Coordinates of N, CA and C and ligand atoms in Angstrom, one line a residue:
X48 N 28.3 6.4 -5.4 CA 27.6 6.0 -6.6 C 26.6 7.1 -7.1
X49 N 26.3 7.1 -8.4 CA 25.8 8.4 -9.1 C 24.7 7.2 -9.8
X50 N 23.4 7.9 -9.5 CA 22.3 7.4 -9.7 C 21.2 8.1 -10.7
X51 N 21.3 7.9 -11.8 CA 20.5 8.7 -12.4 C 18.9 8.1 -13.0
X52 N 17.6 8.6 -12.9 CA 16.7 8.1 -13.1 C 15.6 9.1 -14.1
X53 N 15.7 8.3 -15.1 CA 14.9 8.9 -16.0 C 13.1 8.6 -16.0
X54 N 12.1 9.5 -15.6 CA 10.8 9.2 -15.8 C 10.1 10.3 -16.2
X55 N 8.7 9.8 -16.4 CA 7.8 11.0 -16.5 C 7.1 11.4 -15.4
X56 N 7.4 11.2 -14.0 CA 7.0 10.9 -12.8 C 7.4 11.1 -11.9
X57 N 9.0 12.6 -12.0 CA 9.8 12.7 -10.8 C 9.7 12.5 -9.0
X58 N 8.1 13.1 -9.5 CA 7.5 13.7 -8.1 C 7.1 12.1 -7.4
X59 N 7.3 11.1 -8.0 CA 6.9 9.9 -7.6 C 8.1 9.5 -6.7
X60 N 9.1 9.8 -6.6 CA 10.2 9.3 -6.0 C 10.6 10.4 -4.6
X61 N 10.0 11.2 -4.5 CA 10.6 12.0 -3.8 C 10.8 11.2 -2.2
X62 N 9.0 11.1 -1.6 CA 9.1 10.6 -0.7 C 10.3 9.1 -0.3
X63 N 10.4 8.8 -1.7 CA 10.9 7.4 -0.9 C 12.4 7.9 -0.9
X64 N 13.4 8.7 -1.9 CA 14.5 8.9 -1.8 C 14.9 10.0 -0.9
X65 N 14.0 11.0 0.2 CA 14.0 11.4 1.0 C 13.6 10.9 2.4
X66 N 13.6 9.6 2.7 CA 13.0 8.8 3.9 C 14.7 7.7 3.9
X67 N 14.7 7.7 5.6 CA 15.0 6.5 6.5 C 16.9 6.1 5.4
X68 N 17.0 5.5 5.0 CA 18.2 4.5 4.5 C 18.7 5.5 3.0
X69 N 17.8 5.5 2.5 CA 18.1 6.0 1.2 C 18.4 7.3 1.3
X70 N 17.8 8.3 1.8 CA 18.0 9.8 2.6 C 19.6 9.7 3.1
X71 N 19.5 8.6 4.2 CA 20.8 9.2 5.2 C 22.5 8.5 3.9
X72 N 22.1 7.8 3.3 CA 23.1 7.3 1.7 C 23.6 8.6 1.5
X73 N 22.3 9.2 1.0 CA 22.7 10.5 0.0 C 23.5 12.1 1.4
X74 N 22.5 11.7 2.4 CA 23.7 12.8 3.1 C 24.9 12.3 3.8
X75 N 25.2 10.8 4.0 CA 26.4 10.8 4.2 C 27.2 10.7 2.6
X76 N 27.1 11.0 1.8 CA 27.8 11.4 0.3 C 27.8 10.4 -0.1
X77 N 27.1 9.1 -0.1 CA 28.0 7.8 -0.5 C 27.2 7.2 -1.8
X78 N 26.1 8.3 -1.9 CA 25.2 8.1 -3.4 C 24.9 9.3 -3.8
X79 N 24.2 9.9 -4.6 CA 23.7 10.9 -5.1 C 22.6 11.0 -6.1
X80 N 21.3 11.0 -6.1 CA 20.0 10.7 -6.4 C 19.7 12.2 -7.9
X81 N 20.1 11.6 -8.8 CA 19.4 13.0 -9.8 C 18.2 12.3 -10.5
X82 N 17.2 13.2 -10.5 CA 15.9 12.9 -11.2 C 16.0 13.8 -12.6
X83 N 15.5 13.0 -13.8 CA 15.3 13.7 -15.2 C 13.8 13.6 -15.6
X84 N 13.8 14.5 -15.8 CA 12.1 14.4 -16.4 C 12.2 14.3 -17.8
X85 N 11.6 13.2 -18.3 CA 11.9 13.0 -19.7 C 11.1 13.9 -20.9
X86 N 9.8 13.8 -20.4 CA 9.0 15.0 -20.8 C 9.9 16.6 -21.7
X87 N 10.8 16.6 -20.5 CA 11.4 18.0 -20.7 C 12.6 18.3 -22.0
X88 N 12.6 16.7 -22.5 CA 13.9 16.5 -23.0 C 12.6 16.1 -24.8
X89 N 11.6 16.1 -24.8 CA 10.7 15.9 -25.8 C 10.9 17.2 -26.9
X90 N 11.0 16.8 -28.3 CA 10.5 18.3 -29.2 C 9.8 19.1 -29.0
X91 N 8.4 17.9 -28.7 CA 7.2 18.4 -28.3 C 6.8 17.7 -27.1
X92 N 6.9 19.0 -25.8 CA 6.5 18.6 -24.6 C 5.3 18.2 -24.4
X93 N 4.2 18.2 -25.0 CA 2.5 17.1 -24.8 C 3.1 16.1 -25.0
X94 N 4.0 15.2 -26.1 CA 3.9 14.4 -27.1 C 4.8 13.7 -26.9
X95 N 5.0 12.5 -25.7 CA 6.2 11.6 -25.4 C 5.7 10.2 -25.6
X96 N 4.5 10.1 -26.3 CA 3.8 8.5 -26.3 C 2.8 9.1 -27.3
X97 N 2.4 7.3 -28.4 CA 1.7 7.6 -29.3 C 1.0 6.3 -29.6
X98 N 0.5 6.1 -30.5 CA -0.6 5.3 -30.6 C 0.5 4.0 -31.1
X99 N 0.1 2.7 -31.3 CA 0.8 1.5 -31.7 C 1.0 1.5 -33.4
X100 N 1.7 1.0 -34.0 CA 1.8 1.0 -35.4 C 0.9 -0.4 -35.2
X101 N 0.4 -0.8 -36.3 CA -0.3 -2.2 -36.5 C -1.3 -1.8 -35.6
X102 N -1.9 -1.2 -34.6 CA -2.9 -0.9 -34.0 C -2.8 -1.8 -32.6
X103 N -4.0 -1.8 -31.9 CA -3.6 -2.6 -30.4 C -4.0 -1.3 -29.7
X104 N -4.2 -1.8 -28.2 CA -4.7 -0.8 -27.2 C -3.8 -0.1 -26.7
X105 N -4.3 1.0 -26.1 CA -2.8 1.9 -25.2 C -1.7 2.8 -26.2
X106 N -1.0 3.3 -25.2 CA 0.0 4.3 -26.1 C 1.4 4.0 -25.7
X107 N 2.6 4.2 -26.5 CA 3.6 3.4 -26.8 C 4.7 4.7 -26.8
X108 N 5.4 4.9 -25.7 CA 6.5 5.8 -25.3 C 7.5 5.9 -26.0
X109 N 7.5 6.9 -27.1 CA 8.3 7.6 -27.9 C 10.0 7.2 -28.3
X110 N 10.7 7.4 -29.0 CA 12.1 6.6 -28.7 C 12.8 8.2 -28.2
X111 N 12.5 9.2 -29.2 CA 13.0 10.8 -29.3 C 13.4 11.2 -27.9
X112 N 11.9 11.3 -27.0 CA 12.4 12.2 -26.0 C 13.3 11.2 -24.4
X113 N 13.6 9.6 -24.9 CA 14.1 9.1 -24.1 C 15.7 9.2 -24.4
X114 N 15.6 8.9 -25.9 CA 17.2 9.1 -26.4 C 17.8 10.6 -26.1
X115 N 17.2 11.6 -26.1 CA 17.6 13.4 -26.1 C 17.9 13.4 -24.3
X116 N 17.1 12.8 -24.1 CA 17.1 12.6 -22.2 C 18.7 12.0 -22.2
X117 N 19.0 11.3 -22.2 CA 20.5 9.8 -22.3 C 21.6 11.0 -22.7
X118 N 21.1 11.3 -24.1 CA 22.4 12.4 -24.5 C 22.7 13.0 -23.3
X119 N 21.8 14.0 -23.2 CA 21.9 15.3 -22.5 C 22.5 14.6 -21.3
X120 N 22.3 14.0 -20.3 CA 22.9 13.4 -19.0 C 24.4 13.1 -19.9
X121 N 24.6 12.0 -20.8 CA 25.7 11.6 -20.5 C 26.9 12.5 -21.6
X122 N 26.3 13.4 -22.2 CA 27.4 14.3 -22.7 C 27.7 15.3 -21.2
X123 N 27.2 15.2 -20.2 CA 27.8 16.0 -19.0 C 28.7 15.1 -18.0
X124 N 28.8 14.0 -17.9 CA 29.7 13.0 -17.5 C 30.8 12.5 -18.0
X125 N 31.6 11.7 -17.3 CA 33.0 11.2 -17.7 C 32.8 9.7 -17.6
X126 N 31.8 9.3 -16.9 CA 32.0 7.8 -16.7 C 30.6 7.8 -16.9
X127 N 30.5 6.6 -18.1 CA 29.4 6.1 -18.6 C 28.8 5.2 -17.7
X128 N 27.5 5.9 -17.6 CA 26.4 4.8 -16.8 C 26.3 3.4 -17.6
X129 N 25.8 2.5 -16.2 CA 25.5 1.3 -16.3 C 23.7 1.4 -16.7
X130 N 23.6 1.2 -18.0 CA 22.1 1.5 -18.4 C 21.1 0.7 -18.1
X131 N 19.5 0.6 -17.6 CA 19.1 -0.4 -16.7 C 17.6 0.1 -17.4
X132 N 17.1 -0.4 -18.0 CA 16.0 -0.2 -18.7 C 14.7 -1.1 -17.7
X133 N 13.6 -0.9 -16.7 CA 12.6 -1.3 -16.0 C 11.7 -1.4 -16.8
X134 N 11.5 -3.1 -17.4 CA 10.4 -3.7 -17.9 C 9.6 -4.6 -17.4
X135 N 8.5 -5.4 -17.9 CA 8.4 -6.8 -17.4 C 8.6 -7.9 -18.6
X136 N 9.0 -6.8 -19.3 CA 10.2 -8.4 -20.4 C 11.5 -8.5 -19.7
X137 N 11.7 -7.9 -18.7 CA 13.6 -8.2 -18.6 C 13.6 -9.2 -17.9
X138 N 14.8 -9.5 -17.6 CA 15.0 -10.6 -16.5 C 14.8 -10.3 -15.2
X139 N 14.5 -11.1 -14.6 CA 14.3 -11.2 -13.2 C 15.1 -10.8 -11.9
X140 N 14.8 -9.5 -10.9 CA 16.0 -9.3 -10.5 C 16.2 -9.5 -9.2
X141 N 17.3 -10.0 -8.5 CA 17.6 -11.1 -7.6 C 18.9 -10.0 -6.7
X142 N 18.8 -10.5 -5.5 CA 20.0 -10.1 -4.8 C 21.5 -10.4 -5.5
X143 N 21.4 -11.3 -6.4 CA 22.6 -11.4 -7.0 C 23.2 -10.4 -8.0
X144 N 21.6 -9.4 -8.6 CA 21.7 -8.6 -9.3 C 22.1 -7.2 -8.6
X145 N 21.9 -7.3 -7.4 CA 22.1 -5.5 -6.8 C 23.0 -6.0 -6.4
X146 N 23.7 -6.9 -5.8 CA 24.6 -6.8 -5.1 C 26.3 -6.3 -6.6
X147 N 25.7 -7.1 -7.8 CA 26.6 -6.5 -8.5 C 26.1 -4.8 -8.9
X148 N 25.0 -4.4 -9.0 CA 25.0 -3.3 -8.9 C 25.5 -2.3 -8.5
X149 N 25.8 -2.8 -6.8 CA 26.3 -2.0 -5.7 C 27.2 -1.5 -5.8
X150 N 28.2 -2.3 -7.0 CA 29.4 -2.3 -7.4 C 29.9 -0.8 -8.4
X151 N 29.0 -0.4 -8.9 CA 28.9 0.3 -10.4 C 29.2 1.8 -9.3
X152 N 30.2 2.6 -10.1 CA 29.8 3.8 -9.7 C 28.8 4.6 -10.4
X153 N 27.7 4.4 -11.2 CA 26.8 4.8 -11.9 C 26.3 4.4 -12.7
X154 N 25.1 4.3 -12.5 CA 24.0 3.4 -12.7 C 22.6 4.7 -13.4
X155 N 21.5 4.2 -14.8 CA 21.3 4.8 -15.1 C 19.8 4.3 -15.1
X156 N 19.0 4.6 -14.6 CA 17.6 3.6 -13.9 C 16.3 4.4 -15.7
X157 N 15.8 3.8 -16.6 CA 14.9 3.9 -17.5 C 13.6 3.8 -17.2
X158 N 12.5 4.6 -16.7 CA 11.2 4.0 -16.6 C 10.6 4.2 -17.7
X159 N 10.0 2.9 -17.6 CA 8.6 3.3 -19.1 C 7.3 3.3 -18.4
X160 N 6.6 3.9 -19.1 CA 5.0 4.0 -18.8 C 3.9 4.1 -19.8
X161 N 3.0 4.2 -19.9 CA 1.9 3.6 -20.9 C 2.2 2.0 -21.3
X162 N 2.0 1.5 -22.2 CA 1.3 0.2 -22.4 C 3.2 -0.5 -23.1
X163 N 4.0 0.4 -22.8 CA 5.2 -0.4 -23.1 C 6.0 0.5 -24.0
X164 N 7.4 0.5 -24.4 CA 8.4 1.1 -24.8 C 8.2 1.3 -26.3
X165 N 8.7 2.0 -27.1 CA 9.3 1.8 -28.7 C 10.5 0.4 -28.7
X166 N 10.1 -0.5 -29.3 CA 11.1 -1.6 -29.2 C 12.9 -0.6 -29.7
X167 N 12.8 0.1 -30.4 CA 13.7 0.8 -30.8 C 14.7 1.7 -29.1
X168 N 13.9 1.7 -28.2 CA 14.7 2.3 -27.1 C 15.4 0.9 -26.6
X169 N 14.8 0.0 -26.8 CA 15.5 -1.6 -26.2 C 16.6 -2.2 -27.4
X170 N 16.5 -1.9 -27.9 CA 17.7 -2.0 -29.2 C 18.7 -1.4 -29.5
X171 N 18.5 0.1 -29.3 CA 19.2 1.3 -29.7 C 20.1 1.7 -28.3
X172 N 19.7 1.1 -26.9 CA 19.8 1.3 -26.3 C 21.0 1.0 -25.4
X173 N 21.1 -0.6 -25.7 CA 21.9 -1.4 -25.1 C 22.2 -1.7 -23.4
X174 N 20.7 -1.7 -23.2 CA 20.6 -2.1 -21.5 C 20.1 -3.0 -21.1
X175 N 20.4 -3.5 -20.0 CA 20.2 -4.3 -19.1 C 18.8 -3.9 -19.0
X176 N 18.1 -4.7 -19.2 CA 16.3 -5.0 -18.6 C 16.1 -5.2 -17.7
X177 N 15.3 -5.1 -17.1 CA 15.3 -5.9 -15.6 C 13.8 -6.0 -15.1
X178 N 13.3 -7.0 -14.6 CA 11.5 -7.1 -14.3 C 12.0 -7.3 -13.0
X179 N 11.2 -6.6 -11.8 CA 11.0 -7.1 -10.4 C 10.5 -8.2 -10.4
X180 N 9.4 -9.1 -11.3 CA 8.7 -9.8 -11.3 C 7.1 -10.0 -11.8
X181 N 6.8 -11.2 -11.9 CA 6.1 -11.8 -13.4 C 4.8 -11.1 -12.5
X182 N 5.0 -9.6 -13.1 CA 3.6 -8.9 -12.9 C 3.8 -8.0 -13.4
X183 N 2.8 -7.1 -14.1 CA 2.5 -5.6 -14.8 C 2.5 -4.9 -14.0
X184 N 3.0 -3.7 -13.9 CA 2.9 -2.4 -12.5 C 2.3 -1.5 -13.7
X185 N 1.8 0.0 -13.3 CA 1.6 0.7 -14.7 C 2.7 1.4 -15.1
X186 N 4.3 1.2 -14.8 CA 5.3 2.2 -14.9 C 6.8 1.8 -14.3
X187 N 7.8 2.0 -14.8 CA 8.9 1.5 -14.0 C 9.3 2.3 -12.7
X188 N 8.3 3.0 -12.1 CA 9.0 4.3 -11.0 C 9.1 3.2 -9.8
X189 N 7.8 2.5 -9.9 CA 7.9 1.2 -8.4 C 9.2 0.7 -8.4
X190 N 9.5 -0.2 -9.9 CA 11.0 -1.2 -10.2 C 11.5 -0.2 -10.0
X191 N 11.8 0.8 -10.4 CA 13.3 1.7 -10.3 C 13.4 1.6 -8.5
X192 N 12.2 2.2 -7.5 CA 12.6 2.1 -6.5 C 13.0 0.9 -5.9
X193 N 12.4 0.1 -6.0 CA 12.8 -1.2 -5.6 C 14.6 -1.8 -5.8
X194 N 14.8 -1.3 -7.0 CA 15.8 -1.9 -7.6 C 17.2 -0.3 -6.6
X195 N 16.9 0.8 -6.6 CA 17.3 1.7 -5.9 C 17.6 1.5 -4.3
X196 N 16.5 0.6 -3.7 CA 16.5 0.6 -2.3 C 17.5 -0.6 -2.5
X197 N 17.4 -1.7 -3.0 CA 18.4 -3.4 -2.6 C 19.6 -2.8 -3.1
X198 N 20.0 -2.3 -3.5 CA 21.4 -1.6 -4.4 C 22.2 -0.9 -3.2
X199 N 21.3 0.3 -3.2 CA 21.8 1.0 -2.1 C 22.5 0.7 -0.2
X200 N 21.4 -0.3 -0.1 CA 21.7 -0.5 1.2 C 23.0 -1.6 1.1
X201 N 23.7 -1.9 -0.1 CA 24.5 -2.5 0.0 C 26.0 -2.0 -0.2
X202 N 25.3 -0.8 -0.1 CA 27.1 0.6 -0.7 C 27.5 -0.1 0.6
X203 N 29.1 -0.5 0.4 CA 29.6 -0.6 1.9 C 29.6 1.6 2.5
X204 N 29.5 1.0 3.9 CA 28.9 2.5 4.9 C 27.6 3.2 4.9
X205 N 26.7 2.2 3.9 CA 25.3 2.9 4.4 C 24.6 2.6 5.5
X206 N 24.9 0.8 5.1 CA 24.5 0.6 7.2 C 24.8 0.8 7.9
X207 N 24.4 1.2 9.1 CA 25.7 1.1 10.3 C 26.6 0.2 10.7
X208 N 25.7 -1.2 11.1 CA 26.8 -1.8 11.0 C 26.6 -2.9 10.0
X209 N 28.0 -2.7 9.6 CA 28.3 -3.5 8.4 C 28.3 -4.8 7.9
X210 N 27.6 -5.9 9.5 CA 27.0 -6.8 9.4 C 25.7 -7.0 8.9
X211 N 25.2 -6.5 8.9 CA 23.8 -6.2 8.8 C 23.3 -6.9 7.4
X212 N 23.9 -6.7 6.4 CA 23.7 -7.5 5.4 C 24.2 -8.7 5.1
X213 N 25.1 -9.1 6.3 CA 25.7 -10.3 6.1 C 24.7 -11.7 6.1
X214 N 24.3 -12.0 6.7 CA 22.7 -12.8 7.6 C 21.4 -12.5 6.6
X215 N 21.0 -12.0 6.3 CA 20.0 -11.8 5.7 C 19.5 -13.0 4.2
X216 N 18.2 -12.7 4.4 CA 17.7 -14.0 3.3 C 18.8 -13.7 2.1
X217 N 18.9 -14.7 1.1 CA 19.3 -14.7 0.0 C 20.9 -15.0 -0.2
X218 N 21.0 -14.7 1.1 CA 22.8 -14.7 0.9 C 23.1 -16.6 1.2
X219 N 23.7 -16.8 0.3 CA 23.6 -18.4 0.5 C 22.6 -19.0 0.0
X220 N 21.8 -18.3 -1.1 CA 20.4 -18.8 -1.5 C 19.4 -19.3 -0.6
X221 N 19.4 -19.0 1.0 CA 18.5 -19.1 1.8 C 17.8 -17.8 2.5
X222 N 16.8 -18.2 2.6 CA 15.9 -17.5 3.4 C 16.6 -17.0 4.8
X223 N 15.9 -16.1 5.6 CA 16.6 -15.5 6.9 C 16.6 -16.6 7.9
X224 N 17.4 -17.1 9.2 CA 16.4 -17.6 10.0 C 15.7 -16.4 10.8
X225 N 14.7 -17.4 12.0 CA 13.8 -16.4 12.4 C 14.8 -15.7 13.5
X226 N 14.1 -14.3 14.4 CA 14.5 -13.3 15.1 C 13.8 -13.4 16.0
X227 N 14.1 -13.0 17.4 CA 13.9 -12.8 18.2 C 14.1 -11.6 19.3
X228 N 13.1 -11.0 19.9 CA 13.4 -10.0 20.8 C 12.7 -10.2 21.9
X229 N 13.1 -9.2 22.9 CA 11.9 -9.3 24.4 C 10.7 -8.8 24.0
X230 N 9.2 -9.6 24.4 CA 10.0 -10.4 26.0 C 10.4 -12.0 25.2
X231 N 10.9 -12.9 26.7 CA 11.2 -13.8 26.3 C 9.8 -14.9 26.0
X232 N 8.5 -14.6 26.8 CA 7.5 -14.7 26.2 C 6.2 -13.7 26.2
X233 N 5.5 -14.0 25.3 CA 4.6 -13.1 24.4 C 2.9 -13.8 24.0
X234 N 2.4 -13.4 25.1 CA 0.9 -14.3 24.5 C 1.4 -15.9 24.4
X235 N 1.8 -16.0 25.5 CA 1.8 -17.9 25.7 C 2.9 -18.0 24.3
X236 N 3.7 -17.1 23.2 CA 4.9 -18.0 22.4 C 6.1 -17.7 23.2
X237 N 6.8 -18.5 23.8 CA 8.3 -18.4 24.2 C 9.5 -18.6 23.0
X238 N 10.1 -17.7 23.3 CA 11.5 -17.4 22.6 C 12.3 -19.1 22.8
X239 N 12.9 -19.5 21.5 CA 13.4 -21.2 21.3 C 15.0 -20.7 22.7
X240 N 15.0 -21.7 23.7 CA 15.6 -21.7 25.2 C 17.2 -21.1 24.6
X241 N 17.4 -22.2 23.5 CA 18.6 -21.8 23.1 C 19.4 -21.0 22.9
X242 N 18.4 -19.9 21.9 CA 18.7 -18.4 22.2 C 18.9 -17.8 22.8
X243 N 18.3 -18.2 23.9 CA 18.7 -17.6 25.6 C 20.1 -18.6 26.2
X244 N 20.3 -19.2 25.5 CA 21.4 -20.5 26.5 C 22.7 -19.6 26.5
X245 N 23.1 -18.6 25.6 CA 24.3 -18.1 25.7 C 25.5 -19.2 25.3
X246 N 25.0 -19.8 24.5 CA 26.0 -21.1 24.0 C 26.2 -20.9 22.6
X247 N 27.3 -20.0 22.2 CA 27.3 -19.3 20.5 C 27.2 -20.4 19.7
X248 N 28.1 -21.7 19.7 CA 28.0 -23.0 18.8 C 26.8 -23.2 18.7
X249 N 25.9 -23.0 19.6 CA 24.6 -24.4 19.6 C 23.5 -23.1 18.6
X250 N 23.7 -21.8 19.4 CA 23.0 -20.4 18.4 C 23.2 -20.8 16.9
X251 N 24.8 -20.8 16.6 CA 25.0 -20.6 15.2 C 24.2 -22.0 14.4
X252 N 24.4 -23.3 15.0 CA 23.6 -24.6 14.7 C 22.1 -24.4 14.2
X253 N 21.5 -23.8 15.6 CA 20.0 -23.4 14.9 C 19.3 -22.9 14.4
X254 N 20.5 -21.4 14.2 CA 19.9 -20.3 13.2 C 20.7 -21.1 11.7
X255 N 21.6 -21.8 11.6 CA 21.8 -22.5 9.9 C 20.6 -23.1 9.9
X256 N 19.8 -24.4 10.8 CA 19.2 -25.3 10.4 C 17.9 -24.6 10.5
X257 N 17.4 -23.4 10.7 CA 16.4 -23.0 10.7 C 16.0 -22.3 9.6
X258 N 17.2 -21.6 8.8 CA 17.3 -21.1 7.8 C 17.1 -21.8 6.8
X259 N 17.7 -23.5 6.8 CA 17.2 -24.3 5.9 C 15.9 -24.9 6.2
X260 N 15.8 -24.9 6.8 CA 13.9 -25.7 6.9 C 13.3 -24.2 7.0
X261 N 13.5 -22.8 7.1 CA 12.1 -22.0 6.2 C 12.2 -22.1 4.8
X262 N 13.5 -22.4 4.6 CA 13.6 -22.2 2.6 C 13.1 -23.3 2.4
X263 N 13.3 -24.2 2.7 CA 12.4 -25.4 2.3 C 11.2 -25.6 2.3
X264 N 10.6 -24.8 3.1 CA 9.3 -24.4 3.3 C 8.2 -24.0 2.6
X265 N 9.3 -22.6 2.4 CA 8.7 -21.1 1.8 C 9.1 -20.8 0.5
X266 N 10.6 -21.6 0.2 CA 11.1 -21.1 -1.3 C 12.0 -22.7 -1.6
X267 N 11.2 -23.7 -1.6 CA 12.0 -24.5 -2.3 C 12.9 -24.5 -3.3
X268 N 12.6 -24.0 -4.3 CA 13.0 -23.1 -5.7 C 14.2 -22.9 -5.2
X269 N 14.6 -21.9 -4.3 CA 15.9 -21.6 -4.3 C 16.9 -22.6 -3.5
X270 N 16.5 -23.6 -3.3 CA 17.4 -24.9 -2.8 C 17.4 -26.0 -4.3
X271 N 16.4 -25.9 -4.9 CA 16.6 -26.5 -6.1 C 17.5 -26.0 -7.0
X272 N 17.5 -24.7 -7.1 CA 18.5 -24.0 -8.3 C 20.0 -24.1 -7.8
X273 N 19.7 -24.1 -6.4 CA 21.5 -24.2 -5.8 C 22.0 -25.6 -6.3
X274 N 21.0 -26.6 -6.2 CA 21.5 -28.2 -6.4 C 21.6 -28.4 -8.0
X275 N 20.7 -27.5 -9.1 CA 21.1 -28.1 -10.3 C 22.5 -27.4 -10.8
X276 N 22.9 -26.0 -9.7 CA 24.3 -25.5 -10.0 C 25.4 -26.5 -9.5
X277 N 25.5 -26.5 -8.5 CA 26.1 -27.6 -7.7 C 26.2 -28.9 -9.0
X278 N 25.5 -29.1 -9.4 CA 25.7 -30.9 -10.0 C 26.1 -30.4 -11.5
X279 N 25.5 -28.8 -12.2 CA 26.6 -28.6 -13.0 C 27.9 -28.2 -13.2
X280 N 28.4 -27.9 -11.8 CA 29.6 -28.5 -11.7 C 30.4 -29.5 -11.4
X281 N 29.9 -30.4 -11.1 CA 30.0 -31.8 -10.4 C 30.3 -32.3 -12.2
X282 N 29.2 -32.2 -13.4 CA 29.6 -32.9 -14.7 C 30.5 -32.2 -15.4
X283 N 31.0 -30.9 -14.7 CA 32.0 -30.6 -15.9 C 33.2 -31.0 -15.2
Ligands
LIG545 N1 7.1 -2.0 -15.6 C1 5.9 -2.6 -15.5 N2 5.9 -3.7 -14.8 C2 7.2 -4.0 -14.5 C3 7.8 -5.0 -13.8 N3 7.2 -6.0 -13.3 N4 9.2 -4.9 -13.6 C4 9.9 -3.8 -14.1 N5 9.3 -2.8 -14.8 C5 8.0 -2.9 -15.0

């Protein structure tokens, strides 16, 4: 997958796309990380944000030097990126969303920064929004990584092993169950016997029903949303 990330912020990404999971992606070949600095792609390199029309606080990121940025990348390619504009108007983004991500051979990550975009880049643009969630960060470089890290680790061959994402919260709209390691006790908590019984049926039993009683717990929400899907299919 071919990853391209437009900001005014390159240097914000380095550490995390040179560390642990994301790092070893890119040198076993199975992604490829290009940074654009949008700045560079401006008429005028001071001048990539400006004051609001109608007035209001803060400065308002340019449409010019984000569209000259887009050209220039995609008149050098053959296969058109999947465009992905990091707001907190977009929609909300979910394991359901990287996992189709994972899919794309190229993916085109948009950060904005100052007080919000030219509505004209979200029009002119034709991308996919996307908000990590119902909070203001000051810039899309956090969402780009975030949205970079769940994507990634789901290229089949970045994990080792390739279970690894199988079990994990979200898959089945539940939460993880819990984990255990040595010792088998720790400060007076002992490890549930079970897990020690070496009896795989009775394992697989407790890690489903435990899975469902933390989502019930912790993220109701997502046992509700399974049930109002579930029953709209039940009426059609
Ligand atoms: N930019 C600022 N806040 C954001 C958020 N919550 N999600 C995506 N992009 C953002």
């Amino acid at each position: 997958m071919r990853i391209d990330i437009l900001t005014l912020f390159p240097e914000m990404f380095e550490n995390v796309l040179g560390s642990s999971i994301l790092r070893i992606a890119q040198e076993k070949g199975l992604v490829q990380y290009n940074l654009f600095n949008i700045r560079e792609y401006a008429e005028n390199r001071r001048c990539v944000d400006d004051r609001p029309y109608g007035g209001g606080p803060g400065m308002v990121m340019k449409p010019e030097p984000v569209f000259n940025t887009i050209e220039a990348i995609e008149s050098q390619t053959d296969v058109r990126p999947r465009r992905i504009l990091l707001t907190p108007q977009g929609c909300r983004f979910t394991q359901s969303i990287a996992k189709e991500l994972s899919k794309e051979p190229s993916v085109m990550l948009i950060c904005g920064h100052y007080e919000g975009f030219d509505e004209r880049i979200r029009t002119g643009l034709e991308a996919r929004e996307i908000s990590i969630g119902d909070y203001v960060l000051s810039g899309g470089e956090i969402p780009a990584m975030v949205v970079i890290d769940s994507v990634v680790r789901l290229i089949p061959g970045v994990l080792g092993d390739s279970n690894s994402t199988v079990n994990e919260s979200f898959n089945e709209d539940l939460l993880e169950y819990p984990q255990y390691t040595r010792p088998a006790e720790y400060r007076g908590m002992r490890v549930p016997d079970v897990l020690m019984s070496g009896n795989h049926q009775k394992i697989k039993e407790w890690q489903a029903n435990h899975a469902l009683k933390r989502t019930m717990e912790q993220r109701p929400d997502l046992i509700m949303n399974k049930k109002k899907f579930s029953l709209g299919n039940i009426e059609k």
